[in-house]
PDB file of C-alpha atoms in Angstrom:
ATOM      1  CA  MET A   1     -73.865 151.724-137.301  1.00  0.00           C
ATOM      2  CA  SER A   2     -73.139 152.593-140.902  1.00  0.00           C
ATOM      3  CA  GLN A   3     -72.775 149.156-142.446  1.00  0.00           C
ATOM      4  CA  ASN A   4     -70.464 150.443-145.145  1.00  0.00           C
ATOM      5  CA  SER A   5     -68.071 152.038-142.666  1.00  0.00           C
ATOM      6  CA  ALA A   6     -68.228 149.066-140.320  1.00  0.00           C
ATOM      7  CA  ASP A   7     -67.590 146.613-143.149  1.00  0.00           C
ATOM      8  CA  LEU A   8     -64.674 148.647-144.488  1.00  0.00           C
ATOM      9  CA  GLU A   9     -63.020 148.850-141.067  1.00  0.00           C
ATOM     10  CA  HIS A  10     -63.618 145.176-140.401  1.00  0.00           C
ATOM     11  CA  ALA A  11     -62.135 144.239-143.773  1.00  0.00           C
ATOM     12  CA  HIS A  12     -59.076 146.476-143.730  1.00  0.00           C
ATOM     13  CA  LEU A  13     -58.094 147.317-140.135  1.00  0.00           C
ATOM     14  CA  LEU A  14     -56.564 145.152-137.423  1.00  0.00           C
ATOM     15  CA  ASN A  15     -59.234 145.783-134.810  1.00  0.00           C
ATOM     16  CA  VAL A  16     -57.687 145.513-131.356  1.00  0.00           C
ATOM     17  CA  PHE A  17     -60.561 147.292-129.578  1.00  0.00           C
ATOM     18  CA  PRO A  18     -64.112 145.969-129.198  1.00  0.00           C
ATOM     19  CA  LYS A  19     -66.347 148.058-131.447  1.00  0.00           C
ATOM     20  CA  ARG A  20     -69.401 149.900-130.175  1.00  0.00           C
ATOM     21  CA  PRO A  21     -72.391 149.835-132.555  1.00  0.00           C
ATOM     22  CA  VAL A  22     -72.020 153.472-133.580  1.00  0.00           C
ATOM     23  CA  THR A  23     -70.133 155.355-136.309  1.00  0.00           C
ATOM     24  CA  ILE A  24     -68.992 158.816-135.200  1.00  0.00           C
ATOM     25  CA  VAL A  25     -68.618 161.316-138.033  1.00  0.00           C
ATOM     26  CA  ARG A  26     -68.396 164.751-136.396  1.00  0.00           C
ATOM     27  CA  GLY A  27     -67.555 166.514-133.145  1.00  0.00           C
ATOM     28  CA  ASP A  28     -67.951 170.001-131.708  1.00  0.00           C
ATOM     29  CA  ASN A  29     -66.517 170.907-128.306  1.00  0.00           C
ATOM     30  CA  ALA A  30     -67.598 168.056-125.982  1.00  0.00           C
ATOM     31  CA  ARG A  31     -70.342 166.714-128.270  1.00  0.00           C
ATOM     32  CA  LEU A  32     -70.282 164.053-130.980  1.00  0.00           C
ATOM     33  CA  TRP A  33     -72.662 163.081-133.786  1.00  0.00           C
ATOM     34  CA  ASP A  34     -73.026 159.738-135.509  1.00  0.00           C
ATOM     35  CA  ASP A  35     -73.881 159.000-139.126  1.00  0.00           C
ATOM     36  CA  ARG A  36     -77.610 159.027-138.256  1.00  0.00           C
ATOM     37  CA  GLY A  37     -77.500 162.493-136.743  1.00  0.00           C
ATOM     38  CA  ARG A  38     -77.756 161.332-133.133  1.00  0.00           C
ATOM     39  CA  GLU A  39     -75.933 163.480-130.570  1.00  0.00           C
ATOM     40  CA  TYR A  40     -73.687 162.234-127.750  1.00  0.00           C
ATOM     41  CA  LEU A  41     -71.644 163.703-124.924  1.00  0.00           C
ATOM     42  CA  ASP A  42     -67.997 162.714-125.456  1.00  0.00           C
ATOM     43  CA  CYS A  43     -66.946 161.131-122.165  1.00  0.00           C
ATOM     44  CA  VAL A  44     -64.165 159.098-123.803  1.00  0.00           C
ATOM     45  CA  SER A  45     -62.239 162.065-125.232  1.00  0.00           C
ATOM     46  CA  ALA A  46     -60.122 159.701-127.367  1.00  0.00           C
ATOM     47  CA  HIS A  47     -58.625 158.302-124.139  1.00  0.00           C
ATOM     48  CA  GLY A  48     -57.709 161.819-123.064  1.00  0.00           C
ATOM     49  CA  VAL A  49     -56.238 163.041-126.358  1.00  0.00           C
ATOM     50  CA  SER A  50     -59.207 165.316-127.136  1.00  0.00           C
ATOM     51  CA  ASN A  51     -59.400 166.918-123.712  1.00  0.00           C
ATOM     52  CA  LEU A  52     -59.683 170.374-125.300  1.00  0.00           C
ATOM     53  CA  GLY A  53     -62.745 169.233-127.194  1.00  0.00           C
ATOM     54  CA  HIS A  54     -63.388 168.998-130.918  1.00  0.00           C
ATOM     55  CA  GLY A  55     -63.057 171.974-133.225  1.00  0.00           C
ATOM     56  CA  HIS A  56     -61.552 174.324-130.640  1.00  0.00           C
ATOM     57  CA  PRO A  57     -60.994 177.568-132.580  1.00  0.00           C
ATOM     58  CA  HIS A  58     -57.509 178.195-131.141  1.00  0.00           C
ATOM     59  CA  VAL A  59     -56.385 174.658-131.956  1.00  0.00           C
ATOM     60  CA  LEU A  60     -57.846 174.852-135.454  1.00  0.00           C
ATOM     61  CA  ALA A  61     -56.132 178.166-136.106  1.00  0.00           C
ATOM     62  CA  ALA A  62     -52.770 176.847-134.920  1.00  0.00           C
ATOM     63  CA  VAL A  63     -53.029 173.642-136.966  1.00  0.00           C
ATOM     64  CA  ARG A  64     -54.142 175.548-140.056  1.00  0.00           C
ATOM     65  CA  GLU A  65     -51.354 178.106-139.753  1.00  0.00           C
ATOM     66  CA  GLN A  66     -48.646 175.493-139.198  1.00  0.00           C
ATOM     67  CA  ALA A  67     -49.918 173.243-142.013  1.00  0.00           C
ATOM     68  CA  THR A  68     -49.443 176.086-144.481  1.00  0.00           C
ATOM     69  CA  ARG A  69     -45.798 176.395-143.364  1.00  0.00           C
ATOM     70  CA  LEU A  70     -44.576 172.874-142.617  1.00  0.00           C
ATOM     71  CA  ILE A  71     -46.323 169.550-141.944  1.00  0.00           C
ATOM     72  CA  ALA A  72     -43.485 167.524-140.422  1.00  0.00           C
ATOM     73  CA  LEU A  73     -39.711 167.713-140.075  1.00  0.00           C
ATOM     74  CA  SER A  74     -37.002 165.242-139.127  1.00  0.00           C
ATOM     75  CA  ASN A  75     -35.185 165.802-135.854  1.00  0.00           C
ATOM     76  CA  ALA A  76     -32.024 165.951-137.956  1.00  0.00           C
ATOM     77  CA  PHE A  77     -32.922 169.623-138.531  1.00  0.00           C
ATOM     78  CA  SER A  78     -33.684 172.448-136.101  1.00  0.00           C
ATOM     79  CA  ASN A  79     -37.037 174.218-136.324  1.00  0.00           C
ATOM     80  CA  ASP A  80     -38.301 177.542-134.990  1.00  0.00           C
ATOM     81  CA  ARG A  81     -41.646 176.290-133.678  1.00  0.00           C
ATOM     82  CA  ARG A  82     -40.187 173.174-132.104  1.00  0.00           C
ATOM     83  CA  ALA A  83     -37.604 175.328-130.339  1.00  0.00           C
ATOM     84  CA  GLU A  84     -40.326 177.661-129.042  1.00  0.00           C
ATOM     85  CA  LEU A  85     -42.327 174.707-127.711  1.00  0.00           C
ATOM     86  CA  ALA A  86     -39.308 173.214-125.944  1.00  0.00           C
ATOM     87  CA  ALA A  87     -38.503 176.556-124.315  1.00  0.00           C
ATOM     88  CA  LYS A  88     -42.128 177.002-123.221  1.00  0.00           C
ATOM     89  CA  LEU A  89     -42.226 173.525-121.668  1.00  0.00           C
ATOM     90  CA  ALA A  90     -39.015 174.231-119.774  1.00  0.00           C
ATOM     91  CA  ALA A  91     -40.383 177.570-118.557  1.00  0.00           C
ATOM     92  CA  ILE A  92     -43.536 176.056-117.017  1.00  0.00           C
ATOM     93  CA  ALA A  93     -41.941 172.856-115.666  1.00  0.00           C
ATOM     94  CA  PRO A  94     -40.621 172.595-112.097  1.00  0.00           C
ATOM     95  CA  ALA A  95     -37.109 173.878-111.511  1.00  0.00           C
ATOM     96  CA  GLY A  96     -34.423 171.598-112.905  1.00  0.00           C
ATOM     97  CA  LEU A  97     -36.635 170.028-115.576  1.00  0.00           C
ATOM     98  CA  ASN A  98     -35.274 171.908-118.552  1.00  0.00           C
ATOM     99  CA  ARG A  99     -35.273 169.340-121.358  1.00  0.00           C
ATOM    100  CA  ALA A 100     -38.111 167.615-123.204  1.00  0.00           C
ATOM    101  CA  PHE A 101     -38.411 164.575-125.445  1.00  0.00           C
ATOM    102  CA  LEU A 102     -41.288 165.058-127.885  1.00  0.00           C
ATOM    103  CA  CYS A 103     -43.177 161.921-128.943  1.00  0.00           C
ATOM    104  CA  ASN A 104     -46.578 160.754-130.144  1.00  0.00           C
ATOM    105  CA  SER A 105     -48.197 158.929-127.236  1.00  0.00           C
ATOM    106  CA  GLY A 106     -48.064 158.024-123.593  1.00  0.00           C
ATOM    107  CA  THR A 107     -46.691 154.591-124.425  1.00  0.00           C
ATOM    108  CA  GLU A 108     -43.853 156.156-126.402  1.00  0.00           C
ATOM    109  CA  ALA A 109     -43.100 158.492-123.507  1.00  0.00           C
ATOM    110  CA  VAL A 110     -42.872 155.534-121.108  1.00  0.00           C
ATOM    111  CA  GLU A 111     -40.651 153.580-123.518  1.00  0.00           C
ATOM    112  CA  ALA A 112     -38.343 156.589-123.811  1.00  0.00           C
ATOM    113  CA  ALA A 113     -38.210 157.048-120.038  1.00  0.00           C
ATOM    114  CA  LEU A 114     -37.305 153.393-119.495  1.00  0.00           C
ATOM    115  CA  LYS A 115     -34.553 153.577-122.101  1.00  0.00           C
ATOM    116  CA  PHE A 116     -33.210 156.864-120.718  1.00  0.00           C
ATOM    117  CA  ALA A 117     -33.133 155.311-117.245  1.00  0.00           C
ATOM    118  CA  ARG A 118     -31.185 152.252-118.379  1.00  0.00           C
ATOM    119  CA  PHE A 119     -28.791 154.308-120.478  1.00  0.00           C
ATOM    120  CA  SER A 120     -28.041 156.959-117.851  1.00  0.00           C
ATOM    121  CA  THR A 121     -27.710 154.638-114.846  1.00  0.00           C
ATOM    122  CA  GLY A 122     -26.187 151.563-116.468  1.00  0.00           C
ATOM    123  CA  ARG A 123     -28.724 149.482-114.521  1.00  0.00           C
ATOM    124  CA  THR A 124     -31.435 147.197-115.887  1.00  0.00           C
ATOM    125  CA  GLU A 125     -34.132 146.706-113.224  1.00  0.00           C
ATOM    126  CA  PHE A 126     -37.312 148.657-112.504  1.00  0.00           C
ATOM    127  CA  ALA A 127     -39.596 148.935-109.478  1.00  0.00           C
ATOM    128  CA  CYS A 128     -43.277 149.258-110.406  1.00  0.00           C
ATOM    129  CA  ALA A 129     -46.614 149.413-108.642  1.00  0.00           C
ATOM    130  CA  MET A 130     -49.279 146.775-108.495  1.00  0.00           C
ATOM    131  CA  ARG A 131     -52.493 147.716-110.397  1.00  0.00           C
ATOM    132  CA  SER A 132     -50.365 149.866-112.737  1.00  0.00           C
ATOM    133  CA  PHE A 133     -50.957 150.506-116.426  1.00  0.00           C
ATOM    134  CA  HIS A 134     -48.205 152.135-118.504  1.00  0.00           C
ATOM    135  CA  GLY A 135     -48.934 151.085-122.096  1.00  0.00           C
ATOM    136  CA  ARG A 136     -49.000 148.168-124.504  1.00  0.00           C
ATOM    137  CA  SER A 137     -45.562 148.155-126.142  1.00  0.00           C
ATOM    138  CA  PHE A 138     -43.056 145.655-124.769  1.00  0.00           C
ATOM    139  CA  GLY A 139     -41.256 147.897-122.287  1.00  0.00           C
ATOM    140  CA  ALA A 140     -44.373 149.743-121.131  1.00  0.00           C
ATOM    141  CA  LEU A 141     -46.284 146.466-120.920  1.00  0.00           C
ATOM    142  CA  SER A 142     -43.508 144.951-118.809  1.00  0.00           C
ATOM    143  CA  ALA A 143     -44.080 147.784-116.302  1.00  0.00           C
ATOM    144  CA  THR A 144     -47.843 147.114-116.379  1.00  0.00           C
ATOM    145  CA  PHE A 145     -49.214 144.862-113.652  1.00  0.00           C
ATOM    146  CA  ARG A 146     -52.475 143.475-115.008  1.00  0.00           C
ATOM    147  CA  LYS A 147     -51.927 139.914-116.184  1.00  0.00           C
ATOM    148  CA  GLU A 148     -54.712 139.975-118.769  1.00  0.00           C
ATOM    149  CA  TYR A 149     -52.659 142.533-120.716  1.00  0.00           C
ATOM    150  CA  ARG A 150     -49.311 140.784-120.140  1.00  0.00           C
ATOM    151  CA  GLU A 151     -49.946 137.074-120.586  1.00  0.00           C
ATOM    152  CA  PRO A 152     -50.738 137.052-124.345  1.00  0.00           C
ATOM    153  CA  PHE A 153     -47.265 138.521-125.008  1.00  0.00           C
ATOM    154  CA  ASP A 154     -45.071 136.616-122.544  1.00  0.00           C
ATOM    155  CA  PRO A 155     -42.134 136.503-122.170  1.00  0.00           C
ATOM    156  CA  LEU A 156     -41.803 140.250-121.666  1.00  0.00           C
ATOM    157  CA  VAL A 157     -38.740 142.356-120.846  1.00  0.00           C
ATOM    158  CA  PRO A 158     -37.037 140.962-117.705  1.00  0.00           C
ATOM    159  CA  GLY A 159     -36.131 143.018-114.664  1.00  0.00           C
ATOM    160  CA  PHE A 160     -39.530 144.468-113.674  1.00  0.00           C
ATOM    161  CA  ALA A 161     -40.775 143.876-110.119  1.00  0.00           C
ATOM    162  CA  PHE A 162     -43.944 145.066-108.381  1.00  0.00           C
ATOM    163  CA  ALA A 163     -44.953 146.278-104.933  1.00  0.00           C
ATOM    164  CA  PRO A 164     -48.299 147.557-103.580  1.00  0.00           C
ATOM    165  CA  TYR A 165     -49.120 151.162-104.454  1.00  0.00           C
ATOM    166  CA  ASN A 166     -48.723 153.576-101.524  1.00  0.00           C
ATOM    167  CA  ASP A 167     -46.731 150.995 -99.526  1.00  0.00           C
ATOM    168  CA  LEU A 168     -43.387 152.679 -98.866  1.00  0.00           C
ATOM    169  CA  ALA A 169     -41.993 149.769 -96.832  1.00  0.00           C
ATOM    170  CA  LYS A 170     -42.512 147.350 -99.740  1.00  0.00           C
ATOM    171  CA  PHE A 171     -40.865 149.774-102.174  1.00  0.00           C
ATOM    172  CA  ASP A 172     -37.984 150.179 -99.724  1.00  0.00           C
ATOM    173  CA  ALA A 173     -37.370 146.443-100.075  1.00  0.00           C
ATOM    174  CA  LEU A 174     -37.808 146.553-103.866  1.00  0.00           C
ATOM    175  CA  ILE A 175     -35.372 149.391-104.703  1.00  0.00           C
ATOM    176  CA  THR A 176     -31.776 148.134-104.794  1.00  0.00           C
ATOM    177  CA  ASP A 177     -28.429 149.098-106.306  1.00  0.00           C
ATOM    178  CA  ARG A 178     -29.609 147.342-109.493  1.00  0.00           C
ATOM    179  CA  THR A 179     -32.720 149.532-109.866  1.00  0.00           C
ATOM    180  CA  ALA A 180     -32.525 151.900-112.825  1.00  0.00           C
ATOM    181  CA  ALA A 181     -35.790 153.636-111.946  1.00  0.00           C
ATOM    182  CA  VAL A 182     -39.053 153.511-110.080  1.00  0.00           C
ATOM    183  CA  ILE A 183     -42.057 154.161-112.332  1.00  0.00           C
ATOM    184  CA  LEU A 184     -45.340 155.318-110.781  1.00  0.00           C
ATOM    185  CA  GLU A 185     -48.657 156.853-111.757  1.00  0.00           C
ATOM    186  CA  PRO A 186     -49.556 159.847-109.541  1.00  0.00           C
ATOM    187  CA  ILE A 187     -53.149 158.707-110.067  1.00  0.00           C
ATOM    188  CA  GLN A 188     -53.803 155.130-111.100  1.00  0.00           C
ATOM    189  CA  GLY A 189     -56.621 155.163-113.618  1.00  0.00           C
ATOM    190  CA  GLU A 190     -56.831 151.859-115.478  1.00  0.00           C
ATOM    191  CA  ALA A 191     -57.545 149.867-112.303  1.00  0.00           C
ATOM    192  CA  GLY A 192     -59.984 152.449-110.955  1.00  0.00           C
ATOM    193  CA  VAL A 193     -59.141 155.851-109.519  1.00  0.00           C
ATOM    194  CA  HIS A 194     -56.427 155.402-106.881  1.00  0.00           C
ATOM    195  CA  LEU A 195     -54.554 158.469-105.642  1.00  0.00           C
ATOM    196  CA  GLY A 196     -50.988 158.326-104.448  1.00  0.00           C
ATOM    197  CA  ASP A 197     -50.247 159.680-100.962  1.00  0.00           C
ATOM    198  CA  PRO A 198     -47.850 162.675-100.928  1.00  0.00           C
ATOM    199  CA  GLU A 199     -45.869 160.994 -98.155  1.00  0.00           C
ATOM    200  CA  PHE A 200     -45.473 157.885-100.320  1.00  0.00           C
ATOM    201  CA  PHE A 201     -44.094 159.869-103.263  1.00  0.00           C
ATOM    202  CA  GLN A 202     -41.771 161.856-101.005  1.00  0.00           C
ATOM    203  CA  GLY A 203     -40.499 158.621 -99.471  1.00  0.00           C
ATOM    204  CA  VAL A 204     -39.900 157.021-102.855  1.00  0.00           C
ATOM    205  CA  ARG A 205     -38.092 160.170-103.996  1.00  0.00           C
ATOM    206  CA  ARG A 206     -35.801 159.916-100.965  1.00  0.00           C
ATOM    207  CA  LEU A 207     -35.121 156.203-101.558  1.00  0.00           C
ATOM    208  CA  CYS A 208     -34.280 156.842-105.224  1.00  0.00           C
ATOM    209  CA  ASP A 209     -31.885 159.631-104.293  1.00  0.00           C
ATOM    210  CA  GLU A 210     -30.194 157.470-101.665  1.00  0.00           C
ATOM    211  CA  ARG A 211     -29.762 154.475-103.996  1.00  0.00           C
ATOM    212  CA  GLY A 212     -28.978 156.207-107.266  1.00  0.00           C
ATOM    213  CA  ALA A 213     -32.209 155.300-109.047  1.00  0.00           C
ATOM    214  CA  LEU A 214     -34.347 157.617-111.152  1.00  0.00           C
ATOM    215  CA  LEU A 215     -38.038 158.339-110.500  1.00  0.00           C
ATOM    216  CA  ILE A 216     -40.453 158.272-113.436  1.00  0.00           C
ATOM    217  CA  PHE A 217     -43.958 159.704-113.131  1.00  0.00           C
ATOM    218  CA  ASP A 218     -46.351 158.489-115.811  1.00  0.00           C
TER     219      ASP A 218
END
């Protein structure tokens, strides 16, 4: 590891991740290079953010072109490119999903979904799955099952209850007239790779419709 870079990060950043003994300085497609010129295959992909690889020519061209026009803009103003993106998302989404909320991360998306659910239903409780991981902010963490993530920040947001993943009978008992939403991962990843059964999701969808709760897929 470059001692200078490591020392600078250690001195000036709040390090919440354990550091690997390597300093990455460059990437191309699915490959990375450290400050000593050693080459790696990028299997982390910035936790999924870089799933198009590094230096993709189409991405670079789009970023370069937009940066010459406008870097950022408040939502208090309309924008041509933002409008085009929203229309494109609506066009490729399933029927009935015609609005988008643009944000910076998965955790932010979960926080927004939880707030939208409370606001639109007037309810305050959520049904969640055991083994789930939804993020590290207070709302998203409250929907996360693993105690090693939760306990350092207790007490969390009240109103979150958990049932076993893929167990429709247990979710049937968990979803009540106080449930604002059920939040589920179609594929649980943090606790290993666990796939949801189509019949389970269809059953939860039916229960939500019957009881006036929303269904959030993370």
